[in-house]
Short mmCIF file of C-alpha atoms and ligand atoms in Angstrom, two decimals:
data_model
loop_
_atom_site.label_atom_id
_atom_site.label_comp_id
_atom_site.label_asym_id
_atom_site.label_seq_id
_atom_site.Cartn_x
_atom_site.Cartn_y
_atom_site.Cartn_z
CA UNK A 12 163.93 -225.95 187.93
CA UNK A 13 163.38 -222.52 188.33
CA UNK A 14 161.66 -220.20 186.10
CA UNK A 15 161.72 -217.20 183.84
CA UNK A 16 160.13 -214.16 185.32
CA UNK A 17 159.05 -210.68 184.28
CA UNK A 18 159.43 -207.33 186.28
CA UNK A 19 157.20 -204.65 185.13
CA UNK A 20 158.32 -201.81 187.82
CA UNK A 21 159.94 -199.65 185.82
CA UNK A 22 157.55 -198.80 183.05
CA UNK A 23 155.72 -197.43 185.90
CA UNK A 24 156.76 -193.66 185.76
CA UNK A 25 155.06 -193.76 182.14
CA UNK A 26 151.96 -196.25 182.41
CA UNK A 27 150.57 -196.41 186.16
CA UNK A 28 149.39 -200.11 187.54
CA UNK A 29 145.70 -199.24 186.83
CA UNK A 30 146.14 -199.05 183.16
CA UNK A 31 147.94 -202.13 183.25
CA UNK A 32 145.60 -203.82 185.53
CA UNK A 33 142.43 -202.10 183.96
CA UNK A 34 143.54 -204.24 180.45
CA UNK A 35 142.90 -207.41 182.60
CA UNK A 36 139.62 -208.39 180.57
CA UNK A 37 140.37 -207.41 177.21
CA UNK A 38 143.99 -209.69 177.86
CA UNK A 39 141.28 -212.50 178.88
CA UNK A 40 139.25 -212.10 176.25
CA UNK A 41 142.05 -212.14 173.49
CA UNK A 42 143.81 -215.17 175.54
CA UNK A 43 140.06 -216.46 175.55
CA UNK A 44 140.06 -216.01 171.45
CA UNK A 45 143.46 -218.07 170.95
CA UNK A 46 142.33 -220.97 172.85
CA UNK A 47 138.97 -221.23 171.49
CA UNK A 48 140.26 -220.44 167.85
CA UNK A 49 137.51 -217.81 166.76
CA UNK A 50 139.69 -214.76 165.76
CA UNK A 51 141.65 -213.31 162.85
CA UNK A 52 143.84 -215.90 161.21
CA UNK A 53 142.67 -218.92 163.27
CA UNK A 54 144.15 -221.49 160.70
CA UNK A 55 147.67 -220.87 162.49
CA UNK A 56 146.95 -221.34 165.68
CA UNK A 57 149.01 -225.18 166.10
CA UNK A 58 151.66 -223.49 167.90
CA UNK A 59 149.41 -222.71 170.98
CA UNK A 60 149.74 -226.50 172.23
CA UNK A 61 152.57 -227.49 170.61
CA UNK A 62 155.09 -228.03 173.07
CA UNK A 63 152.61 -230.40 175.04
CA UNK A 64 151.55 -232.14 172.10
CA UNK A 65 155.48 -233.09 170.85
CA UNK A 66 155.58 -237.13 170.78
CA UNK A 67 158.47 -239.17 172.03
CA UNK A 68 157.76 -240.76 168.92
CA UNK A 69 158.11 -237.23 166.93
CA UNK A 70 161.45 -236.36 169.27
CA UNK A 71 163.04 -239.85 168.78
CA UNK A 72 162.41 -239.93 164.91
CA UNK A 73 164.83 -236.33 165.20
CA UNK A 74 167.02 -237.52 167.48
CA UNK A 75 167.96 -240.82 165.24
CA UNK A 76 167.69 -238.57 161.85
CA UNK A 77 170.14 -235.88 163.77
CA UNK A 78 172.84 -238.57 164.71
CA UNK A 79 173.28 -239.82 161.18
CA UNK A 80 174.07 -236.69 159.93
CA UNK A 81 176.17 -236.08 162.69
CA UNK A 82 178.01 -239.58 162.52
CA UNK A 83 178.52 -238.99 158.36
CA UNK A 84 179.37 -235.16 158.80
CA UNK A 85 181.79 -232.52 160.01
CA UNK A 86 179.43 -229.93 158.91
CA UNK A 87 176.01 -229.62 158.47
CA UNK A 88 174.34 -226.76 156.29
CA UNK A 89 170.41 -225.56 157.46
CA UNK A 90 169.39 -223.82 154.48
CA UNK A 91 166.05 -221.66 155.10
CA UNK A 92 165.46 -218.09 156.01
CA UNK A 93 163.11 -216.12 158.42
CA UNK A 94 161.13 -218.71 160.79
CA UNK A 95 162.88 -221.57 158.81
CA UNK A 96 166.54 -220.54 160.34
CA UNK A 97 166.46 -217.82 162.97
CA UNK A 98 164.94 -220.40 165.85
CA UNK A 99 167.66 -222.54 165.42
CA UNK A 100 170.68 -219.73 165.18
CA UNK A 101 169.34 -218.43 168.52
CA UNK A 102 169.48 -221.25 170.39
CA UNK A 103 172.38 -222.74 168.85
CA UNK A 104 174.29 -219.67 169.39
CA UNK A 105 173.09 -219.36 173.19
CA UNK A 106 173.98 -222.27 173.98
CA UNK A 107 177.45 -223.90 171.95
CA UNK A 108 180.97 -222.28 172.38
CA UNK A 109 181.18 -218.88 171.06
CA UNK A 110 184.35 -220.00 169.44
CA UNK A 111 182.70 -223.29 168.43
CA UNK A 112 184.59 -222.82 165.08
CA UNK A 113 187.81 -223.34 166.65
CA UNK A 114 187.31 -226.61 168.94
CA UNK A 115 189.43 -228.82 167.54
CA UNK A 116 187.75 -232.09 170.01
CA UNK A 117 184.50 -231.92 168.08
CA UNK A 118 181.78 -233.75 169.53
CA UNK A 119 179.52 -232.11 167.40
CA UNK A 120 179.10 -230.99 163.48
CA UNK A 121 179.38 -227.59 162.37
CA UNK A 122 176.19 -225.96 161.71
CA UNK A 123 176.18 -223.18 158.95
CA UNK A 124 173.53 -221.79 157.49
CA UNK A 125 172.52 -220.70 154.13
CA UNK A 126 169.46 -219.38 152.33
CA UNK A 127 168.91 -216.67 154.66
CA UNK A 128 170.49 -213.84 152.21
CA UNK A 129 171.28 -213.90 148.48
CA UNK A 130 174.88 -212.78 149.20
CA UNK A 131 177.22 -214.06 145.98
CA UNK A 132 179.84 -213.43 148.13
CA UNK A 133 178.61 -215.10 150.87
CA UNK A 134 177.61 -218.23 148.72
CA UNK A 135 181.10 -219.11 147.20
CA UNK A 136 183.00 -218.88 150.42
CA UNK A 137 180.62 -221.37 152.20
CA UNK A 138 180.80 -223.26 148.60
CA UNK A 139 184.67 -223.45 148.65
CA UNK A 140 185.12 -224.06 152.46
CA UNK A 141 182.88 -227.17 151.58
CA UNK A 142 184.64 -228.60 149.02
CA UNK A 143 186.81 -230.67 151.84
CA UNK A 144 184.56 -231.55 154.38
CA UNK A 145 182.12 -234.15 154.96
CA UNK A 146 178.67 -232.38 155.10
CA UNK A 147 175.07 -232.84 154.75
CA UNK A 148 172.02 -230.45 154.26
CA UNK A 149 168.87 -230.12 156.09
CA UNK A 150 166.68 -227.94 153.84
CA UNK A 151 164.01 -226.33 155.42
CA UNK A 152 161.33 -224.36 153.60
CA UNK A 153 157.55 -224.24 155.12
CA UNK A 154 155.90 -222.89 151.80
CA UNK A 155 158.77 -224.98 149.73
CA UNK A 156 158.92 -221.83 147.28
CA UNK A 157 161.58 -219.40 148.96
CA UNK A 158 163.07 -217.79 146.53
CA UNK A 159 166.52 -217.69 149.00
CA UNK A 160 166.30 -220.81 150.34
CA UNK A 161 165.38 -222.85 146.97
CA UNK A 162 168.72 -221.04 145.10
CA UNK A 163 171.42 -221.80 147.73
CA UNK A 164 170.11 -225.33 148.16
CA UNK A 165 170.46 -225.62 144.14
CA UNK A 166 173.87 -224.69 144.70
CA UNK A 167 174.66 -226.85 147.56
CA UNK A 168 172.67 -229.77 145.51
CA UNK A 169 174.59 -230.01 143.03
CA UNK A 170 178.20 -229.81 145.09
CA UNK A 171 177.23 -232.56 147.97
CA UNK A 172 175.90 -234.60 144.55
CA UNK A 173 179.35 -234.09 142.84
CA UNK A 174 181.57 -234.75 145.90
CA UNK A 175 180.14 -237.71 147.00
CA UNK A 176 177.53 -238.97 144.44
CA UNK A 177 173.71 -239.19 144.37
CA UNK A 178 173.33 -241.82 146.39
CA UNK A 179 175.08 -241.08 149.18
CA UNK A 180 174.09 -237.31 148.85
CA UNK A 181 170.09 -238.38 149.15
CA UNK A 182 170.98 -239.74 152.77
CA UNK A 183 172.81 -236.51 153.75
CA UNK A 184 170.04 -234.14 152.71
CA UNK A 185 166.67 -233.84 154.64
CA UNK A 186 163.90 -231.33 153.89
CA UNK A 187 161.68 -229.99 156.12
CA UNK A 188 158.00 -228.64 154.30
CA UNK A 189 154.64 -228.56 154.07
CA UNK A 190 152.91 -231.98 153.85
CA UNK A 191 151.81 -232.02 150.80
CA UNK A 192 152.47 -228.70 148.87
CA UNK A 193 155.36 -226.82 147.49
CA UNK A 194 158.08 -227.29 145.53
CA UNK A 195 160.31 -228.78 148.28
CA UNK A 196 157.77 -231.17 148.48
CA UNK A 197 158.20 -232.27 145.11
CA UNK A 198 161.64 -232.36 144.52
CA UNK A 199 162.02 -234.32 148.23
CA UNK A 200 159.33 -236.93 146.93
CA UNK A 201 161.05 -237.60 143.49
CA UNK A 202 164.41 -237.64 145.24
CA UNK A 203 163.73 -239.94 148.33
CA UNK A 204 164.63 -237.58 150.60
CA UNK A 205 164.08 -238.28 154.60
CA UNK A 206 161.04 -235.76 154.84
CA UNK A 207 159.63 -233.57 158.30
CA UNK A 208 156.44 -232.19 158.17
CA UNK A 209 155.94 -228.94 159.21
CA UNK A 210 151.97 -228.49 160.58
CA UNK A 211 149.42 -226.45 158.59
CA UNK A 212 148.43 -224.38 160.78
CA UNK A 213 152.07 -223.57 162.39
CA UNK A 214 153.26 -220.04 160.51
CA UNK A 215 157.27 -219.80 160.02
CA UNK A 216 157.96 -217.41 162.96
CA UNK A 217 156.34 -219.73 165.52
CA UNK A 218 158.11 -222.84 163.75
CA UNK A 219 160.95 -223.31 166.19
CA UNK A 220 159.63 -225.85 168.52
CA UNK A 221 158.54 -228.31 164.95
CA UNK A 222 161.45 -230.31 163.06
CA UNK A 223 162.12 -227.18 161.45
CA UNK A 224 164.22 -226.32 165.09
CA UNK A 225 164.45 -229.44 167.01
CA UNK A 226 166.46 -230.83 163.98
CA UNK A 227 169.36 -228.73 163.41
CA UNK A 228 168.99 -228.27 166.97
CA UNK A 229 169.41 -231.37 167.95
CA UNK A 230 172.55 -232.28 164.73
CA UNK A 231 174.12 -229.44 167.23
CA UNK A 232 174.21 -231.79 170.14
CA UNK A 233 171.69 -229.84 172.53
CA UNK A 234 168.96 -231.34 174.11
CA UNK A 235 165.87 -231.03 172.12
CA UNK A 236 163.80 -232.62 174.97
CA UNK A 237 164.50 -229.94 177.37
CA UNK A 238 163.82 -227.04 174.99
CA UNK A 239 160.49 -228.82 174.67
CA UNK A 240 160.42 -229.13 178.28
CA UNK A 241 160.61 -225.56 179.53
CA UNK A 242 157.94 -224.74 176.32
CA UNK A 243 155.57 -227.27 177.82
CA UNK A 244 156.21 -225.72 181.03
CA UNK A 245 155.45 -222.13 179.90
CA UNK A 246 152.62 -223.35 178.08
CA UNK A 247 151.02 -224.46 181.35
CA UNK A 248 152.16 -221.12 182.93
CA UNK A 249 150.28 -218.65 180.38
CA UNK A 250 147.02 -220.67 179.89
CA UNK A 251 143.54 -219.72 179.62
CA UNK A 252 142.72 -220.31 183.22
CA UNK A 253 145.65 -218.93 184.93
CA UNK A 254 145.04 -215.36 186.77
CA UNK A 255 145.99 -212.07 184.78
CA UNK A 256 148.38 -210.87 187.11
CA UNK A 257 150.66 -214.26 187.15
CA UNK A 258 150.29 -214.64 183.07
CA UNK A 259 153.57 -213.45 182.30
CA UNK A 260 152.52 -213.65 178.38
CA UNK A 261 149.27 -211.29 179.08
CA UNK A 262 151.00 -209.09 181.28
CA UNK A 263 153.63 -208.27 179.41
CA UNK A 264 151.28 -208.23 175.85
CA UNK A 265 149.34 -205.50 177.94
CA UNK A 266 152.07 -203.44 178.65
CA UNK A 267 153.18 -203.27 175.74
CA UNK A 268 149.95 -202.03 174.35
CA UNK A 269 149.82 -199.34 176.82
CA UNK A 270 153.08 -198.38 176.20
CA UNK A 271 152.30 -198.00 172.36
CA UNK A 272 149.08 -196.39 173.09
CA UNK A 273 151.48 -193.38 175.35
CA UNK A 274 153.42 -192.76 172.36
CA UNK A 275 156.12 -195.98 172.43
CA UNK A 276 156.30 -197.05 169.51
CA UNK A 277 159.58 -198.12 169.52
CA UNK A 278 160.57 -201.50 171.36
CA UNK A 279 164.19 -202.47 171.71
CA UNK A 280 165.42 -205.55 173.29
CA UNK A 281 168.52 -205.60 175.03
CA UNK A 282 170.61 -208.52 176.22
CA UNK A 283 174.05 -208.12 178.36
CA UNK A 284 175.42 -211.36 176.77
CA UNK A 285 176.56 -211.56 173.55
CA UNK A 286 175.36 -215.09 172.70
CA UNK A 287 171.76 -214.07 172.81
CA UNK A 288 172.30 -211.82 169.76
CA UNK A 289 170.20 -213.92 167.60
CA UNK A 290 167.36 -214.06 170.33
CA UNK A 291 167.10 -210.64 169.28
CA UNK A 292 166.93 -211.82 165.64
CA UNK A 293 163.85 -214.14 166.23
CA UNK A 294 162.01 -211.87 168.09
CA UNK A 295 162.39 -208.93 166.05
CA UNK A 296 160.94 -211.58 163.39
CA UNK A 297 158.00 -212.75 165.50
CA UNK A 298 156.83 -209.54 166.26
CA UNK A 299 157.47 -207.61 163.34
CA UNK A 300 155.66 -209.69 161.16
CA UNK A 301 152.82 -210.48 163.45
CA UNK A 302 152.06 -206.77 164.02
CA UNK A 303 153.78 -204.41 161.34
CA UNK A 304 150.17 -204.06 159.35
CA UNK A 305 147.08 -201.75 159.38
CA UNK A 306 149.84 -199.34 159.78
CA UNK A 307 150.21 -199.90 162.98
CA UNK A 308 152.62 -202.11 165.40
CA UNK A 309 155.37 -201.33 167.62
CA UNK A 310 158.71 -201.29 165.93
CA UNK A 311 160.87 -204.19 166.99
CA UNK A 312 164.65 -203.24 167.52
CA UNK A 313 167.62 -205.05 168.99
CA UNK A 314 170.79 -203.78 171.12
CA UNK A 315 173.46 -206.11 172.14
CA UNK A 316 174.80 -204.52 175.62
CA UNK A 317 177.53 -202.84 176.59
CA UNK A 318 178.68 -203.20 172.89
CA UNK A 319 175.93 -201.61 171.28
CA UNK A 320 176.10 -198.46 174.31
CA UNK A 321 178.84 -197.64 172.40
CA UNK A 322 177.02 -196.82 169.43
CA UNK A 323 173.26 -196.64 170.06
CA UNK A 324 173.79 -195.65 173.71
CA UNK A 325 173.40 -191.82 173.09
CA UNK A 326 170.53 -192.23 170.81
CA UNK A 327 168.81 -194.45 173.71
CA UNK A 328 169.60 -192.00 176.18
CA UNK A 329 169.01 -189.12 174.57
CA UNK A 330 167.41 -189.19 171.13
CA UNK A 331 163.46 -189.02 170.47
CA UNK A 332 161.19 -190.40 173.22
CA UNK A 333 159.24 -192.48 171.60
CA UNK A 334 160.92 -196.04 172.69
CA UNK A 335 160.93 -198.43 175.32
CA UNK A 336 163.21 -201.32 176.85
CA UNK A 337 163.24 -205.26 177.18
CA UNK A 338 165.44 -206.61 178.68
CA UNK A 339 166.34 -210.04 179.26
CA UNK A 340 168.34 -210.48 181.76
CA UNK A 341 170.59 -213.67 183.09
CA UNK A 342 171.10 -214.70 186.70
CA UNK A 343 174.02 -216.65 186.51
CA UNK A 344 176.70 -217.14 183.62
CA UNK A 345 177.95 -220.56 183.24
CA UNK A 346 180.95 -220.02 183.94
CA UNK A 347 183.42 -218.24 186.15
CA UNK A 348 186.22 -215.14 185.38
CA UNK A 349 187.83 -213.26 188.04
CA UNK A 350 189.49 -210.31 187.46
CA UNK A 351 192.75 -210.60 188.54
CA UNK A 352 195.33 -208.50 190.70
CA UNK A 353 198.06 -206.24 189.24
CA UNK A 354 201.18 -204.56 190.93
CA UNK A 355 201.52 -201.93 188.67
CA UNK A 356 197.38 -201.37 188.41
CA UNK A 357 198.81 -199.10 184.90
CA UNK A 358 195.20 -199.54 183.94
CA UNK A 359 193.39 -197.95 187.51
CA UNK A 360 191.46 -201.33 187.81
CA UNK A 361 192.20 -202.76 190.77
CA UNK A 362 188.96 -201.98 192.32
CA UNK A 363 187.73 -204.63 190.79
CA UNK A 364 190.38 -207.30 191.52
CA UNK A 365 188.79 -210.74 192.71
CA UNK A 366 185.56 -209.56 191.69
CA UNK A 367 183.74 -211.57 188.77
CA UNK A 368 183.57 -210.41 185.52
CA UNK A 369 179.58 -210.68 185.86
CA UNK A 370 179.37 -208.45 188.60
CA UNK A 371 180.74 -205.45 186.40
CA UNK A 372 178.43 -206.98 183.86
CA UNK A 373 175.68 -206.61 186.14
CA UNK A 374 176.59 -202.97 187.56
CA UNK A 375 176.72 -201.79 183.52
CA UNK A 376 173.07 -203.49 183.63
CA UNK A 377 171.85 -201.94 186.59
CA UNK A 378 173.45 -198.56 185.76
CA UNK A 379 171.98 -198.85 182.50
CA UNK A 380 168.35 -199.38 183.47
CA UNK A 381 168.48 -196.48 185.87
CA UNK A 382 169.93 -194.24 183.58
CA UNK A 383 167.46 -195.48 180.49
CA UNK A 384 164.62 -194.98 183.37
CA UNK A 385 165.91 -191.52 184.06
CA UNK A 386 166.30 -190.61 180.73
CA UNK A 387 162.43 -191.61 179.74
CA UNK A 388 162.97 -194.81 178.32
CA UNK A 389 160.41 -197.30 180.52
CA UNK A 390 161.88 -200.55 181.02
CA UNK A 391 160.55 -204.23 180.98
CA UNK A 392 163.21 -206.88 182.58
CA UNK A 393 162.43 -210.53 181.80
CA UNK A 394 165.02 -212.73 184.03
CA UNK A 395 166.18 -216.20 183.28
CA UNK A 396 167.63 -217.83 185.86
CA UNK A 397 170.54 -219.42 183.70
CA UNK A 398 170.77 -219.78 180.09
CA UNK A 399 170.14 -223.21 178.99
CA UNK A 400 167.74 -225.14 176.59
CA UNK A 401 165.04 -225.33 179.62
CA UNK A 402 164.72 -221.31 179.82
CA UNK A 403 164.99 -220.60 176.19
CA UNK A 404 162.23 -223.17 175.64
CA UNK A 405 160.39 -221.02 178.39
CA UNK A 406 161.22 -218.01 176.56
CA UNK A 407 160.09 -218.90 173.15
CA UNK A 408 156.52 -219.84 174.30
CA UNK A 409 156.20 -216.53 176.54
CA UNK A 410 157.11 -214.53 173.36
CA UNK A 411 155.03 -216.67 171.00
CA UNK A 412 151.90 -216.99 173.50
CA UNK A 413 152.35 -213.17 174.23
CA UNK A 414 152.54 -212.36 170.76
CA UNK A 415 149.43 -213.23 169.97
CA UNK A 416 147.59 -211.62 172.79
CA UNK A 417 149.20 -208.96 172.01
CA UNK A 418 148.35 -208.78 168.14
CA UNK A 419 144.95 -209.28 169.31
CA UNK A 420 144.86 -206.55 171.80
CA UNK A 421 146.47 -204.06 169.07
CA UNK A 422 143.38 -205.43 166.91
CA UNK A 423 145.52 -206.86 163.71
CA UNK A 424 146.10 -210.64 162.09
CA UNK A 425 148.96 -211.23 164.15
CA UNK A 426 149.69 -214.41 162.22
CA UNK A 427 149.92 -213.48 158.68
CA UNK A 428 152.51 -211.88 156.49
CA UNK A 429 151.07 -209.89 153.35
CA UNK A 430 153.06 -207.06 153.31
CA UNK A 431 156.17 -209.34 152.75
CA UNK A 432 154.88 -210.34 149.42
CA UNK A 433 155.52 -207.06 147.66
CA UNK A 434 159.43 -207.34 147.05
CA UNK A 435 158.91 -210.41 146.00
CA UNK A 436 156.65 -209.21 143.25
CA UNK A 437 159.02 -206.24 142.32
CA UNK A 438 161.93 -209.48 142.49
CA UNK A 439 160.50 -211.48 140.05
CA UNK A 440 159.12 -208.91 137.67
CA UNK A 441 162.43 -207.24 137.54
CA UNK A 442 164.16 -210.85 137.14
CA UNK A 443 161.55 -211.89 134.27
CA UNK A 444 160.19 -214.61 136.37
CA UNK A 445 157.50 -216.59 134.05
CA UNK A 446 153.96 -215.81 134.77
CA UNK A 447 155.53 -211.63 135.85
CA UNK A 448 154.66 -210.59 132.34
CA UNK A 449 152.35 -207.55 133.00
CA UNK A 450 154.50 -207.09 136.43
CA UNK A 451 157.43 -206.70 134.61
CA UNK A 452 155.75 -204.38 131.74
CA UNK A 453 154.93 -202.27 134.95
CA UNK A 454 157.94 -202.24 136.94
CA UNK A 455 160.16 -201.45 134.12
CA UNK A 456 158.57 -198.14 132.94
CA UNK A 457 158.86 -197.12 136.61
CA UNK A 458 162.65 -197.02 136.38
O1 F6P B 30 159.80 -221.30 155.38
P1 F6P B 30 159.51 -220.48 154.17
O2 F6P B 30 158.16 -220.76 153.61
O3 F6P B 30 160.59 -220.63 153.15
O4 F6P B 30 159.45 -218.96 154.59
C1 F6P B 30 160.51 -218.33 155.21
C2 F6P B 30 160.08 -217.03 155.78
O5 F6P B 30 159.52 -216.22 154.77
C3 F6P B 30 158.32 -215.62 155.22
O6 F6P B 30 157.24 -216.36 154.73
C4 F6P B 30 158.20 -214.24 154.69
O7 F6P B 30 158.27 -214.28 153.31
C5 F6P B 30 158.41 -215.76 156.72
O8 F6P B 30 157.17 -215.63 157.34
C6 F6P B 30 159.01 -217.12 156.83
O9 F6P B 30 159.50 -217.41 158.10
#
């Protein structure tokens, strides 16, 4: 196996080599304050040897609990939101047919999703495309008191329980929560649910690599055991005792931090292939929460290229200079499209007969970094050598590992959440949630 890798050269017009190299110790010393667990929000810290620490025990107890749903169901629904459902649509979507939907050989359930939005809408179409299928739930809910998460599995609760009674809907639901508290917790107790645990000390954004992925991952059909895999790998790759210079996490966390510090405060990341959109999505999650406080953090944005050049390509190009590019780049596609011939060449194309259509891909890339580059947008390229459950396993730790360097280096908490607490507040007051009394006194002479 290969692995992913990280090309720093062209930030280099706006941060020189010396003030990335010159951030070598303070990168040590925050790598030095993960591992020995004496800085800001310590308690969360079980993700940092998590991949190494997975048991066949743990991955065979998801495997088997995957395959029954997948033998009883055509679809299964992961209900959760945030860190309880974005791992698992990124990976899912990177890796199954785009047009998964319309396979009619399934070897493999349908996973939807629900709980990530309050969308009525939204709710009774995935209700009424239900009612004839077989499916099953895995509810997944690390503080078990989501608002989101806790309606829509009410919902689907009660229609699995209707279609195919309680019994049989008690084997087609598992939950995913915190050990012991929560209401998730409860209700899975009283009901008999089968029951994950998801660690303590592992926050929601860095949740992907517990049940609260591998699961759903695995009811998908892809290999949960080589996502693990390329984590442990990276894990080894970004440790405490590995040089500065070939720490992909700390080398990337400190250029990032110099490129805030020079005015960046923008980061977008950019992938050429559409089925890394939700890559995007967990990212923007992991380090938006982790360093959106103090009011500071770099802004975390996501482009899906060329589509997205044809509506945030001018403002990229052109607009205010205050952002910079990731990129993640792929080596090879899967799979192979030639452009083919044409007598008539109506359309002017036929400079590109026989070619593949990754090489115009990769030209649009290419073209598009220099032109970024020229247009003051530095650029970071991260490069996986294909896209399969090995690399995105890899990719997950180097974000998550360099995540929390980087927090550190920018001097927050990179691994709580506080801020996200305050529409919640405003929800409940507004909604006359028992207990909001005072809160809803407040909030309702402010409208
Ligand atoms: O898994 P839970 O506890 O339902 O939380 C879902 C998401 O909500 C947040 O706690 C924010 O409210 C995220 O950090 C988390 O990933």
């Amino acid at each position: 196996m290969k692995n992913i890798s990280l090309n720093i050269d062209k930030v280099l017009g706006t941060v020189s080599k010396k003030q990335i190299l010159d951030q070598e110790t303070k990168a040590n010393n925050c790598i030095a304050t993960l591992h020995n667990g004496d800085g800001k929000g310590n308690d969360f810290l079980g993700w940092l040897h998590l991949p190494s620490s997975i048991t066949d025990e743990e991955l065979t107890d998801i495997e088997n609990t995957a395959n029954i749903l997948r033998e009883k169901c055509e679809v299964v629904v992961a209900v959760g939101i945030g860190g309880s459902y974005l791992g698992t649509k990124a990976v899912v979507d990177a890796l199954n047919n785009s047009f998964d939907f319309l396979l009619k050989e399934r070897k493999n359930p349908i996973l939807l999703y629900a709980g990530q939005n309050i969308g009525e809408d939204y709710l009774y179409e995935l209700t009424e495309i239900l009612k004839d299928k077989q499916f099953g739930i895995i509810n997944i809910s690390k503080s078990g008191t989501t608002t989101e998460p806790a309606l829509a599995f009410r919902i689907l609760k009660k229609q699995l329980e209707d279609a195919v009674g309680k019994e049989e809907a008690k084997t087609r639901i598992v939950a995913i929560t915190d050990k012991s508290k929560g209401a998730l917790r409860t209700l899975a107790t009283k009901e008999g649910y089968k029951t994950f645990i998801i660690p303590d000390n592992v926050g929601g954004r860095f949740s992907v690599l517990t049940p609260v992925g591998l699961l759903p991952i695995a009811v998908a059909g892809i290999s949960i055991r080589e996502l693990v895999a390329g984590a442990v790998s990276m894990e080894k790759k970004t440790g405490i005792e590995v040089p500065f210079e070939e720490n992909l996490s700390a080398v990337y966390a400190a250029v990032r931090n110099e490129l805030y510090k020079s005015g960046k405060s923008i980061e977008i990341l950019a992938n050429f292939h559409p089925k890394l959109h939700y890559i995007g999505e967990w990212w923007k999650q992991l380090y938006g929460e982790s360093e959106g406080k103090d009011n500071k953090g770099i802004f975390p944005a996501a482009v899906d290229l060329t589509t997205d050049l044809h509506s945030m390509g001018q403002w990229i190009q052109e607009g205010e200079r205050t952002i910079f590019e990731t990129v993640i780049s792929i080596e090879s596609p899967d799979h192979r499209v030639e452009i083919p011939a044409d007598d008539a060449d109506l359309d002017g194309l036929n400079f590109l007969a026989g070619k593949r259509v990754d090489e115009v891909n990769k030209m649009a890339e290419l073209g598009t970094q220099l032109a970024h580059v020229d247009g003051g947008v530095p650029n970071i390229k991260i490069t996986l050598p294909a896209v399969n459950a090995y690399y995105i396993g890899q990719l997950f730790y180097f974000f998550e590992k360099a995540c929390g360097i980087s927090g550190y280096m920018l001097g927050v908490n990179p691994f709580d959440q506080p801020g996200v607490e305050a529409y919640k507040k405003n929800m409940f007051a507004l909604l006359n949630k028992p207990g909001y009394e005072k809160e809803s006194e407040a909030i309702k002479a402010k409208l």
